[in-house]
XYZ file of C-alpha atoms in Angstrom:
76
model
C 32.057 19.077 -18.128
C 30.810 15.682 -17.180
C 32.879 12.533 -16.844
C 31.565 9.269 -18.316
C 33.782 6.270 -17.682
C 36.836 8.526 -17.480
C 35.872 10.350 -20.735
C 34.904 14.003 -20.435
C 31.967 15.079 -22.608
C 31.049 18.677 -23.194
C 28.250 20.138 -21.087
C 26.262 20.800 -24.244
C 26.262 17.215 -25.505
C 25.658 15.933 -21.969
C 22.545 18.090 -21.572
C 21.240 17.276 -25.054
C 21.638 13.519 -24.437
C 19.937 13.854 -21.055
C 16.969 15.621 -22.614
C 16.827 13.013 -25.386
C 16.786 10.228 -22.815
C 13.946 11.904 -20.932
C 11.902 12.299 -24.125
C 12.600 8.692 -25.115
C 11.441 7.495 -21.658
C 8.246 9.543 -22.022
C 7.639 8.042 -25.439
C 8.179 4.478 -24.218
C 5.730 5.118 -21.354
C 3.101 6.322 -23.804
C 3.662 3.295 -26.057
C 3.214 0.931 -23.098
C 0.022 2.718 -22.161
C -1.399 1.944 -25.610
C -1.017 -1.768 -24.810
C -3.410 -1.568 -21.859
C -6.513 -3.615 -22.614
C -10.001 -2.140 -22.670
C -8.951 1.509 -23.085
C -11.845 3.798 -23.960
C -11.535 5.528 -27.350
C -11.068 8.853 -25.523
C -8.110 7.390 -23.579
C -6.521 6.096 -26.801
C -7.055 9.509 -28.430
C -5.416 11.256 -25.454
C -2.425 8.932 -25.456
C -2.027 9.325 -29.270
C -2.154 13.106 -28.921
C 0.588 13.013 -26.303
C 2.551 10.582 -28.452
C 2.251 12.927 -31.416
C 3.685 15.777 -29.304
C 6.464 13.521 -28.060
C 7.411 12.627 -31.613
C 7.674 16.347 -32.449
C 9.911 16.828 -29.433
C 12.064 13.860 -30.398
C 12.448 15.300 -33.866
C 13.472 18.667 -32.427
C 15.913 17.053 -29.964
C 17.581 15.024 -32.705
C 17.815 17.813 -35.296
C 21.558 18.306 -35.745
C 22.396 15.836 -33.014
C 24.340 13.500 -35.341
C 26.685 16.358 -36.263
C 27.190 17.257 -32.595
C 27.909 13.651 -31.759
C 30.396 13.434 -34.632
C 32.090 16.665 -33.479
C 32.315 15.261 -29.942
C 33.888 12.052 -31.253
C 36.451 14.037 -33.174
C 37.184 16.143 -30.110
C 37.894 12.983 -28.098
């Protein structure tokens, strides 16, 4: 188990939140790349393709996460 500010979270929720954070960081990086000026259409298409995959991963990582978070809150 992992301690966060003297609160112990289950290993499962800790790992899921870590993975979610990583996927959110990747998504933010892709979004910032879209703001670069003078991108070629191929570059935009590549970024959008990666962004589409990231959205699918985010959806998968968040499926059922609310219930797990609620269970963790009740456990605390």
